[in-house]
GROMACS .gro file of C-alpha atoms in nm:
model
  435
    1MET     CA    1  -0.001  -0.014  -0.015
    2ARG     CA    2   0.277   0.234   0.075
    3SER     CA    3   0.491   0.176  -0.239
    4GLU     CA    4   0.152   0.246  -0.437
    5TRP     CA    5   0.083   0.576  -0.242
    6THR     CA    6   0.469   0.662  -0.313
    7ALA     CA    7   0.440   0.563  -0.651
    8ALA     CA    8   0.122   0.767  -0.725
    9THR     CA    9   0.237   1.099  -0.551
   10ARG     CA   10   0.587   1.084  -0.739
   11LYS     CA   11   0.394   1.047  -1.080
   12ILE     CA   12   0.167   1.355  -0.999
   13SER     CA   13   0.467   1.546  -0.901
   14SER     CA   14   0.676   1.461  -1.224
   15TRP     CA   15   0.366   1.546  -1.432
   16GLY     CA   16   0.349   1.866  -1.267
   17ASN     CA   17   0.728   1.959  -1.300
   18ALA     CA   18   0.727   1.852  -1.690
   19ALA     CA   19   0.401   2.056  -1.732
   20LEU     CA   20   0.527   2.375  -1.553
   21THR     CA   21   0.885   2.352  -1.745
   22LEU     CA   22   0.677   2.336  -2.071
   23ILE     CA   23   0.445   2.617  -1.969
   24ALA     CA   24   0.751   2.841  -1.897
   25GLN     CA   25   0.925   2.726  -2.207
   26GLY     CA   26   0.622   2.786  -2.445
   27ARG     CA   27   0.623   2.421  -2.601
   28SER     CA   28   0.300   2.269  -2.743
   29ASP     CA   29   0.422   1.885  -2.725
   30VAL     CA   30   0.193   1.841  -2.413
   31SER     CA   31  -0.178   1.884  -2.452
   32GLY     CA   32  -0.360   2.193  -2.357
   33GLN     CA   33  -0.562   1.956  -2.101
   34ARG     CA   34  -0.270   1.821  -1.930
   35LYS     CA   35  -0.148   2.182  -1.879
   36SER     CA   36  -0.462   2.299  -1.746
   37ASP     CA   37  -0.495   1.999  -1.485
   38GLN     CA   38  -0.152   2.081  -1.347
   39VAL     CA   39  -0.214   2.420  -1.317
   40VAL     CA   40  -0.552   2.355  -1.150
   41LEU     CA   41  -0.382   2.124  -0.957
   42VAL     CA   42  -0.112   2.387  -0.812
   43LEU     CA   43  -0.369   2.654  -0.793
   44SER     CA   44  -0.572   2.445  -0.560
   45LEU     CA   45  -0.306   2.350  -0.327
   46CYS     CA   46  -0.229   2.713  -0.306
   47PHE     CA   47  -0.606   2.786  -0.237
   48ALA     CA   48  -0.566   2.575   0.045
   49ALA     CA   49  -0.287   2.708   0.225
   50ALA     CA   50  -0.458   3.052   0.183
   51LEU     CA   51  -0.732   2.951   0.353
   52PHE     CA   52  -0.530   2.869   0.666
   53GLU     CA   53  -0.353   3.167   0.636
   54GLY     CA   54  -0.652   3.376   0.657
   55ALA     CA   55  -0.786   3.163   0.972
   56ASP     CA   56  -0.461   3.152   1.145
   57ALA     CA   57  -0.437   3.564   1.099
   58VAL     CA   58  -0.761   3.616   1.249
   59SER     CA   59  -0.725   3.331   1.533
   60LEU     CA   60  -0.603   3.543   1.834
   61GLY     CA   61  -0.888   3.821   1.740
   62LEU     CA   62  -1.137   3.533   1.807
   63ALA     CA   63  -0.982   3.366   2.087
   64ALA     CA   64  -0.894   3.656   2.282
   65PRO     CA   65  -1.214   3.741   2.476
   66THR     CA   66  -1.195   3.410   2.656
   67LEU     CA   67  -0.824   3.360   2.633
   68GLY     CA   68  -0.747   3.681   2.819
   69LEU     CA   69  -0.977   3.588   3.105
   70VAL     CA   70  -0.815   3.237   3.144
   71LEU     CA   71  -0.449   3.409   3.138
   72GLN     CA   72  -0.565   3.698   3.330
   73ILE     CA   73  -0.430   3.965   3.071
   74ARG     CA   74  -0.538   4.333   3.013
   75PRO     CA   75  -0.661   4.439   2.659
   76THR     CA   76  -0.354   4.633   2.590
   77GLN     CA   77  -0.141   4.327   2.643
   78LEU     CA   78  -0.341   4.106   2.396
   79GLY     CA   79  -0.310   4.426   2.171
   80LEU     CA   80   0.062   4.376   2.171
   81ALA     CA   81   0.041   4.019   2.104
   82LEU     CA   82  -0.140   4.089   1.805
   83SER     CA   83   0.121   4.335   1.718
   84LEU     CA   84   0.414   4.089   1.747
   85THR     CA   85   0.225   3.849   1.519
   86THR     CA   86   0.243   4.155   1.283
   87LEU     CA   87   0.609   4.224   1.352
   88GLY     CA   88   0.655   3.865   1.277
   89LEU     CA   89   0.464   3.885   0.943
   90LEU     CA   90   0.696   4.166   0.826
   91VAL     CA   91   1.003   3.981   0.895
   92GLY     CA   92   0.852   3.638   0.734
   93ALA     CA   93   0.758   3.814   0.452
   94THR     CA   94   1.097   3.940   0.362
   95ALA     CA   95   1.277   3.641   0.458
   96GLY     CA   96   1.060   3.414   0.306
   97GLY     CA   97   1.025   3.586  -0.037
   98ARG     CA   98   1.416   3.583  -0.060
   99LEU     CA   99   1.458   3.234   0.026
  100SER     CA  100   1.232   3.120  -0.218
  101ASP     CA  101   1.437   3.253  -0.472
  102ARG     CA  102   1.728   3.064  -0.311
  103ILE     CA  103   1.594   2.752  -0.219
  104GLY     CA  104   1.273   2.697  -0.412
  105ARG     CA  105   0.926   2.808  -0.370
  106LYS     CA  106   0.780   2.455  -0.250
  107SER     CA  107   1.060   2.421   0.049
  108VAL     CA  108   0.959   2.764   0.194
  109LEU     CA  109   0.579   2.688   0.139
  110ILE     CA  110   0.608   2.361   0.340
  111ALA     CA  111   0.814   2.522   0.613
  112ALA     CA  112   0.581   2.828   0.635
  113MET     CA  113   0.291   2.563   0.683
  114ALA     CA  114   0.465   2.363   0.935
  115VAL     CA  115   0.579   2.662   1.165
  116LEU     CA  116   0.208   2.803   1.141
  117GLY     CA  117   0.061   2.446   1.264
  118LEU     CA  118   0.319   2.404   1.514
  119SER     CA  119   0.296   2.716   1.672
  120SER     CA  120  -0.088   2.740   1.686
  121LEU     CA  121  -0.087   2.378   1.861
  122ALA     CA  122   0.151   2.499   2.111
  123THR     CA  123  -0.081   2.789   2.202
  124ILE     CA  124  -0.328   2.541   2.314
  125VAL     CA  125  -0.110   2.499   2.625
  126VAL     CA  126  -0.004   2.816   2.668
  127GLY     CA  127   0.067   2.930   3.041
  128SER     CA  128   0.173   3.245   3.051
  129LEU     CA  129   0.179   3.616   2.897
  130ALA     CA  130   0.557   3.565   2.816
  131GLN     CA  131   0.484   3.233   2.606
  132LEU     CA  132   0.203   3.374   2.416
  133TYR     CA  133   0.407   3.686   2.291
  134VAL     CA  134   0.675   3.402   2.185
  135LEU     CA  135   0.430   3.196   1.998
  136ARG     CA  136   0.246   3.477   1.837
  137THR     CA  137   0.566   3.609   1.723
  138ILE     CA  138   0.653   3.243   1.558
  139THR     CA  139   0.331   3.227   1.408
  140GLY     CA  140   0.358   3.572   1.240
  141LEU     CA  141   0.697   3.435   1.073
  142GLY     CA  142   0.491   3.138   0.924
  143LEU     CA  143   0.221   3.367   0.817
  144GLY     CA  144   0.454   3.610   0.654
  145GLY     CA  145   0.648   3.351   0.476
  146LEU     CA  146   0.323   3.211   0.315
  147LEU     CA  147   0.182   3.489   0.099
  148PRO     CA  148   0.496   3.642  -0.098
  149THR     CA  149   0.546   3.252  -0.178
  150LEU     CA  150   0.198   3.171  -0.261
  151ILE     CA  151   0.173   3.490  -0.477
  152ALA     CA  152   0.500   3.403  -0.660
  153ILE     CA  153   0.371   3.022  -0.756
  154ALA     CA  154   0.023   3.142  -0.869
  155SER     CA  155   0.201   3.375  -1.092
  156GLU     CA  156   0.439   3.135  -1.242
  157VAL     CA  157   0.211   2.883  -1.305
  158SER     CA  158  -0.041   3.129  -1.505
  159GLY     CA  159  -0.018   3.269  -1.844
  160ASN     CA  160   0.057   3.625  -1.893
  161SER     CA  161  -0.317   3.706  -2.014
  162ARG     CA  162  -0.466   3.527  -1.734
  163LYS     CA  163  -0.255   3.615  -1.432
  164ALA     CA  164  -0.432   3.864  -1.235
  165GLY     CA  165  -0.739   3.600  -1.246
  166ARG     CA  166  -0.585   3.311  -1.107
  167VAL     CA  167  -0.382   3.513  -0.838
  168GLY     CA  168  -0.711   3.640  -0.749
  169LYS     CA  169  -0.894   3.282  -0.691
  170MET     CA  170  -0.580   3.196  -0.491
  171PHE     CA  171  -0.597   3.497  -0.297
  172CYS     CA  172  -0.959   3.474  -0.221
  173GLY     CA  173  -0.881   3.201   0.016
  174VAL     CA  174  -0.731   3.445   0.260
  175PRO     CA  175  -1.039   3.609   0.332
  176LEU     CA  176  -1.257   3.332   0.313
  177GLY     CA  177  -1.067   3.122   0.560
  178ALA     CA  178  -1.092   3.414   0.804
  179SER     CA  179  -1.472   3.428   0.731
  180LEU     CA  180  -1.513   3.057   0.782
  181LEU     CA  181  -1.341   3.035   1.078
  182GLY     CA  182  -1.555   3.326   1.219
  183PHE     CA  183  -1.887   3.173   1.113
  184LEU     CA  184  -1.751   2.836   1.263
  185THR     CA  185  -1.679   3.018   1.570
  186ALA     CA  186  -2.003   3.214   1.631
  187GLY     CA  187  -2.239   2.886   1.512
  188VAL     CA  188  -2.060   2.604   1.696
  189GLY     CA  189  -1.915   2.792   1.982
  190LEU     CA  190  -1.573   2.693   1.958
  191GLY     CA  191  -1.347   2.757   2.264
  192TRP     CA  192  -1.024   2.911   2.220
  193ARG     CA  193  -0.839   2.585   2.224
  194ALA     CA  194  -1.043   2.442   1.977
  195ILE     CA  195  -0.972   2.740   1.740
  196PHE     CA  196  -0.607   2.709   1.786
  197ALA     CA  197  -0.643   2.321   1.727
  198VAL     CA  198  -0.810   2.398   1.381
  199CYS     CA  199  -0.534   2.629   1.294
  200GLY     CA  200  -0.255   2.410   1.414
  201VAL     CA  201  -0.361   2.034   1.293
  202GLY     CA  202  -0.497   2.180   0.951
  203PRO     CA  203  -0.159   2.346   0.830
  204LEU     CA  204   0.042   2.033   0.924
  205LEU     CA  205  -0.196   1.795   0.750
  206LEU     CA  206  -0.156   2.030   0.435
  207ALA     CA  207   0.224   2.048   0.479
  208LEU     CA  208   0.210   1.659   0.399
  209VAL     CA  209  -0.004   1.704   0.109
  210LEU     CA  210   0.209   1.969  -0.029
  211ALA     CA  211   0.530   1.762   0.021
  212ALA     CA  212   0.383   1.506  -0.205
  213LEU     CA  213   0.176   1.670  -0.484
  214LEU     CA  214   0.318   2.039  -0.525
  215PRO     CA  215   0.578   2.040  -0.782
  216GLU     CA  216   0.838   2.321  -0.777
  217THR     CA  217   0.810   2.625  -1.010
  218ALA     CA  218   1.087   2.886  -0.976
  219PRO     CA  219   1.369   2.924  -0.940
  220SER     CA  220   1.465   2.557  -1.010
  221ALA     CA  221   1.286   2.565  -1.333
  222ALA     CA  222   1.425   2.893  -1.461
  223LEU     CA  223   1.783   2.830  -1.330
  224ALA     CA  224   1.792   2.504  -1.571
  225ASP     CA  225   1.706   2.704  -1.849
  226PRO     CA  226   2.004   2.941  -1.970
  227GLY     CA  227   1.733   3.151  -2.174
  228VAL     CA  228   1.572   3.285  -1.855
  229GLU     CA  229   1.713   3.597  -1.692
  230ARG     CA  230   1.903   3.501  -1.371
  231ALA     CA  231   1.853   3.647  -1.033
  232PRO     CA  232   2.084   3.952  -0.971
  233ALA     CA  233   2.312   3.895  -0.710
  234SER     CA  234   2.223   4.123  -0.418
  235PHE     CA  235   1.870   4.167  -0.259
  236PHE     CA  236   1.898   4.565  -0.351
  237SER     CA  237   1.994   4.516  -0.701
  238VAL     CA  238   1.639   4.273  -0.740
  239LEU     CA  239   1.441   4.568  -0.641
  240PHE     CA  240   1.630   4.888  -0.758
  241ALA     CA  241   1.838   4.769  -1.090
  242GLU     CA  242   1.764   4.802  -1.416
  243ARG     CA  243   1.532   5.105  -1.378
  244ARG     CA  244   1.323   4.901  -1.125
  245ALA     CA  245   1.366   5.192  -0.848
  246ALA     CA  246   1.061   5.386  -0.937
  247ARG     CA  247   0.807   5.102  -0.965
  248THR     CA  248   0.943   4.942  -0.640
  249LEU     CA  249   0.879   5.266  -0.421
  250LEU     CA  250   0.530   5.282  -0.583
  251LEU     CA  251   0.441   4.947  -0.512
  252TRP     CA  252   0.556   4.997  -0.149
  253THR     CA  253   0.378   5.329  -0.132
  254ALA     CA  254   0.057   5.140  -0.267
  255ALA     CA  255   0.131   4.838  -0.035
  256TYR     CA  256   0.147   5.036   0.278
  257PHE     CA  257  -0.168   5.255   0.246
  258THR     CA  258  -0.386   4.970   0.107
  259SER     CA  259  -0.269   4.740   0.412
  260ALA     CA  260  -0.340   5.002   0.632
  261ALA     CA  261  -0.690   5.062   0.537
  262ILE     CA  262  -0.744   4.674   0.513
  263TRP     CA  263  -0.615   4.624   0.849
  264ILE     CA  264  -0.838   4.891   1.012
  265LEU     CA  265  -1.125   4.718   0.859
  266VAL     CA  266  -1.002   4.354   0.982
  267GLY     CA  267  -0.893   4.455   1.326
  268TRP     CA  268  -1.115   4.703   1.422
  269PHE     CA  269  -1.442   4.652   1.201
  270PRO     CA  270  -1.631   4.465   1.491
  271SER     CA  271  -1.508   4.693   1.785
  272LEU     CA  272  -1.654   5.013   1.574
  273MET     CA  273  -1.960   4.836   1.484
  274VAL     CA  274  -2.025   4.751   1.887
  275ALA     CA  275  -1.917   5.150   1.912
  276ARG     CA  276  -2.212   5.233   1.679
  277GLY     CA  277  -2.474   5.062   1.883
  278PHE     CA  278  -2.446   4.684   1.743
  279SER     CA  279  -2.428   4.392   1.984
  280PRO     CA  280  -2.118   4.166   1.992
  281PHE     CA  281  -2.335   3.889   1.792
  282GLU     CA  282  -2.430   4.155   1.536
  283ALA     CA  283  -2.085   4.266   1.487
  284ALA     CA  284  -1.945   3.960   1.442
  285ASN     CA  285  -2.181   3.885   1.166
  286LEU     CA  286  -2.128   4.214   1.020
  287ALA     CA  287  -1.773   4.140   1.010
  288ALA     CA  288  -1.767   3.822   0.828
  289LEU     CA  289  -2.023   3.946   0.571
  290GLU     CA  290  -1.734   4.201   0.520
  291ASN     CA  291  -1.499   3.941   0.480
  292LEU     CA  292  -1.728   3.745   0.229
  293GLY     CA  293  -1.732   4.047   0.024
  294ALA     CA  294  -1.373   4.058   0.043
  295ALA     CA  295  -1.345   3.712  -0.079
  296THR     CA  296  -1.579   3.795  -0.360
  297GLY     CA  297  -1.393   4.085  -0.480
  298SER     CA  298  -1.068   3.885  -0.484
  299VAL     CA  299  -1.207   3.691  -0.778
  300LEU     CA  300  -1.393   3.954  -0.978
  301VAL     CA  301  -1.172   4.257  -0.956
  302SER     CA  302  -0.911   4.048  -1.076
  303ARG     CA  303  -1.075   3.902  -1.369
  304THR     CA  304  -1.179   4.227  -1.485
  305TYR     CA  305  -0.817   4.352  -1.462
  306ASP     CA  306  -0.741   4.065  -1.698
  307VAL     CA  307  -0.974   4.172  -1.977
  308SER     CA  308  -0.959   4.568  -1.950
  309ARG     CA  309  -0.742   4.844  -1.909
  310PRO     CA  310  -0.537   4.814  -1.596
  311TRP     CA  311  -0.537   5.189  -1.491
  312LEU     CA  312  -0.919   5.213  -1.538
  313ILE     CA  313  -0.982   4.899  -1.323
  314ILE     CA  314  -0.736   5.056  -1.053
  315GLY     CA  315  -0.924   5.398  -1.062
  316ILE     CA  316  -1.270   5.215  -1.043
  317THR     CA  317  -1.190   5.022  -0.792
  318TYR     CA  318  -1.012   5.299  -0.546
  319VAL     CA  319  -1.280   5.534  -0.610
  320GLY     CA  320  -1.529   5.261  -0.489
  321MET     CA  321  -1.343   5.196  -0.204
  322ALA     CA  322  -1.362   5.579  -0.126
  323VAL     CA  323  -1.724   5.594  -0.204
  324LEU     CA  324  -1.800   5.289   0.019
  325LEU     CA  325  -1.599   5.410   0.293
  326MET     CA  326  -1.807   5.726   0.310
  327SER     CA  327  -2.135   5.539   0.295
  328LEU     CA  328  -2.021   5.325   0.571
  329ALA     CA  329  -1.941   5.631   0.771
  330ARG     CA  330  -2.329   5.765   0.710
  331VAL     CA  331  -2.551   5.449   0.691
  332SER     CA  332  -2.742   5.334   1.018
  333GLY     CA  333  -2.939   5.009   1.102
  334PHE     CA  334  -2.814   4.645   1.053
  335LEU     CA  335  -2.911   4.576   0.679
  336PRO     CA  336  -2.767   4.897   0.529
  337THR     CA  337  -2.448   4.871   0.759
  338ALA     CA  338  -2.421   4.501   0.618
  339ILE     CA  339  -2.428   4.595   0.257
  340ALA     CA  340  -2.219   4.889   0.285
  341GLY     CA  341  -1.969   4.673   0.470
  342THR     CA  342  -2.004   4.394   0.249
  343THR     CA  343  -1.936   4.608  -0.086
  344CYS     CA  344  -1.646   4.778   0.111
  345GLY     CA  345  -1.473   4.480   0.178
  346PHE     CA  346  -1.540   4.370  -0.203
  347PHE     CA  347  -1.366   4.704  -0.325
  348VAL     CA  348  -1.106   4.695  -0.055
  349THR     CA  349  -0.959   4.357  -0.098
  350GLY     CA  350  -0.992   4.366  -0.456
  351GLY     CA  351  -0.747   4.666  -0.461
  352GLN     CA  352  -0.520   4.452  -0.265
  353LEU     CA  353  -0.534   4.172  -0.497
  354LEU     CA  354  -0.475   4.400  -0.809
  355LEU     CA  355  -0.155   4.516  -0.605
  356TYR     CA  356  -0.051   4.157  -0.564
  357ALA     CA  357  -0.115   4.066  -0.913
  358MET     CA  358   0.120   4.342  -1.048
  359ILE     CA  359   0.377   4.293  -0.828
  360PRO     CA  360   0.534   3.960  -0.960
  361GLN     CA  361   0.500   4.112  -1.333
  362GLN     CA  362   0.776   4.379  -1.224
  363TYR     CA  363   1.040   4.148  -1.140
  364PRO     CA  364   1.270   3.881  -1.309
  365PRO     CA  365   1.166   3.517  -1.250
  366THR     CA  366   1.444   3.420  -0.993
  367GLY     CA  367   1.381   3.759  -0.813
  368ARG     CA  368   1.023   3.727  -0.808
  369GLY     CA  369   1.003   3.607  -0.433
  370THR     CA  370   1.228   3.879  -0.326
  371GLY     CA  371   1.014   4.162  -0.523
  372VAL     CA  372   0.689   4.020  -0.375
  373GLY     CA  373   0.850   3.975  -0.035
  374ALA     CA  374   0.980   4.302   0.015
  375SER     CA  375   0.629   4.469  -0.107
  376VAL     CA  376   0.440   4.243   0.125
  377ALA     CA  377   0.648   4.328   0.419
  378PHE     CA  378   0.657   4.708   0.357
  379GLY     CA  379   0.274   4.656   0.337
  380ARG     CA  380   0.287   4.494   0.706
  381LEU     CA  381   0.412   4.840   0.815
  382GLY     CA  382   0.075   4.990   0.724
  383CYS     CA  383  -0.093   4.679   0.893
  384ILE     CA  384   0.096   4.800   1.208
  385SER     CA  385   0.060   5.180   1.182
  386GLY     CA  386  -0.303   5.189   1.056
  387PRO     CA  387  -0.499   5.007   1.343
  388ALA     CA  388  -0.288   5.174   1.597
  389MET     CA  389  -0.380   5.510   1.445
  390VAL     CA  390  -0.732   5.399   1.492
  391GLY     CA  391  -0.655   5.344   1.848
  392ILE     CA  392  -0.522   5.706   1.889
  393MET     CA  393  -0.826   5.843   1.703
  394LEU     CA  394  -1.068   5.649   1.944
  395GLY     CA  395  -0.870   5.762   2.237
  396SER     CA  396  -0.882   6.131   2.125
  397GLY     CA  397  -1.298   6.129   2.096
  398TYR     CA  398  -1.304   6.028   1.730
  399GLY     CA  399  -1.617   5.820   1.638
  400PRO     CA  400  -1.635   5.531   1.398
  401SER     CA  401  -1.743   5.761   1.139
  402GLY     CA  402  -1.452   5.959   1.177
  403VAL     CA  403  -1.222   5.669   1.164
  404PHE     CA  404  -1.379   5.558   0.816
  405LEU     CA  405  -1.350   5.903   0.669
  406THR     CA  406  -0.978   5.927   0.753
  407MET     CA  407  -0.924   5.639   0.586
  408MET     CA  408  -1.000   5.784   0.242
  409PRO     CA  409  -0.686   5.977   0.169
  410CYS     CA  410  -0.465   5.662   0.244
  411LEU     CA  411  -0.665   5.500  -0.054
  412VAL     CA  412  -0.620   5.802  -0.272
  413VAL     CA  413  -0.267   5.784  -0.225
  414ALA     CA  414  -0.230   5.425  -0.295
  415GLY     CA  415  -0.463   5.412  -0.605
  416ALA     CA  416  -0.241   5.694  -0.771
  417ALA     CA  417   0.055   5.511  -0.713
  418LEU     CA  418  -0.070   5.200  -0.837
  419THR     CA  419  -0.207   5.371  -1.165
  420LEU     CA  420   0.160   5.507  -1.206
  421VAL     CA  421   0.289   5.151  -1.190
  422ALA     CA  422   0.013   5.044  -1.443
  423ASN     CA  423   0.109   5.319  -1.680
  424LYS     CA  424   0.463   5.260  -1.651
  425SER     CA  425   0.438   4.867  -1.690
  426HIS     CA  426   0.213   4.916  -1.996
  427GLY     CA  427   0.459   5.167  -2.145
  428ASP     CA  428   0.826   5.137  -2.241
  429ILE     CA  429   0.944   4.943  -1.937
  430GLN     CA  430   0.955   4.558  -1.979
  431ARG     CA  431   0.759   4.347  -1.769
  432PHE     CA  432   0.867   3.987  -1.699
  433PRO     CA  433   0.649   3.694  -1.811
  434SER     CA  434   0.506   3.449  -1.598
  435GLY     CA  435   0.771   3.177  -1.645
   0.00000   0.00000   0.00000
């Protein structure tokens, strides 16, 4: 039985490696159906990993009310645990992206899933605040290594004409995983230990599946082909050499402000809804609906980007963000707020997807992980400062409406930066192919 399983998994992996190499080289001696099957396999595995990334990202927030009572810690101390998770995300994104260019996407992805699963399981038996801080920092490292690697893989298996759509289908797993864990926690009444058990066992099982079935993409395939541009020698030359400096800085600007807006919604949305008079149960459901809107936006906005002018789609998306934030600041009642929040999630996360779909195209294949990781890491700075700014505003007497209106200038800057990148990419500066 074991030998049959080993033979089957080796055969599937060999199919994946062969098909991905042929896709990168543009050869036609493998059927289109075979190529399509292998792309579906890879994207399905990436989608599953993205589900657990989204679930783990919100696990502490969902567990915080009861965990805080068990450990007898104050809300400010729990807030520091969330900040340490984000700090781990920043470091993990930078290191994970660079390592994926050096040792391969598959190895980094499996390692990140293992770190995520083990740290979540260890949180079940946490006994002190110091232990919680250490474990959440480690969890952040795993989360940080996942996203840039997943984006690079999805980009590399996708043809240039369908890149954003496929990245979007993969990326929608992040908000969908967060939403599913939220609904599961509210519907079944999961305790805090059960939440971390789900977020621990799932990634570890998936890591085994990835080891058996996921083929390697870049840099192995790229390095085997002398016709593919090799990675520059240093981290900084990947980002700034060969007229990439302007685009890199614009991408970082867009990542920072877009991520700040998203994490204000993710981190503060339930609390802001309670501050507006909704019950905790209603606020949890509003937050889950906002995440469902985000998952839908990841797919639909990216598909539109593939068939239309990028700068136009970016403009519509970011204008939609601003309009919906204004409506969210003014509406009242559960149903109008649910509609505004769900639609706002659609546009805000759709904008982040456009950003992630564009980043891989701006860097050479063997430097793609480095470029994506650096942009994601810079976005994490927005994740830290955005929610912190909201805390300061609320402490200074600003209400929820003032918070939502303050997010609008951030989105204007992010949309302008991303539009400039789209114009540069469409003009005389070369974009790199998917392979």
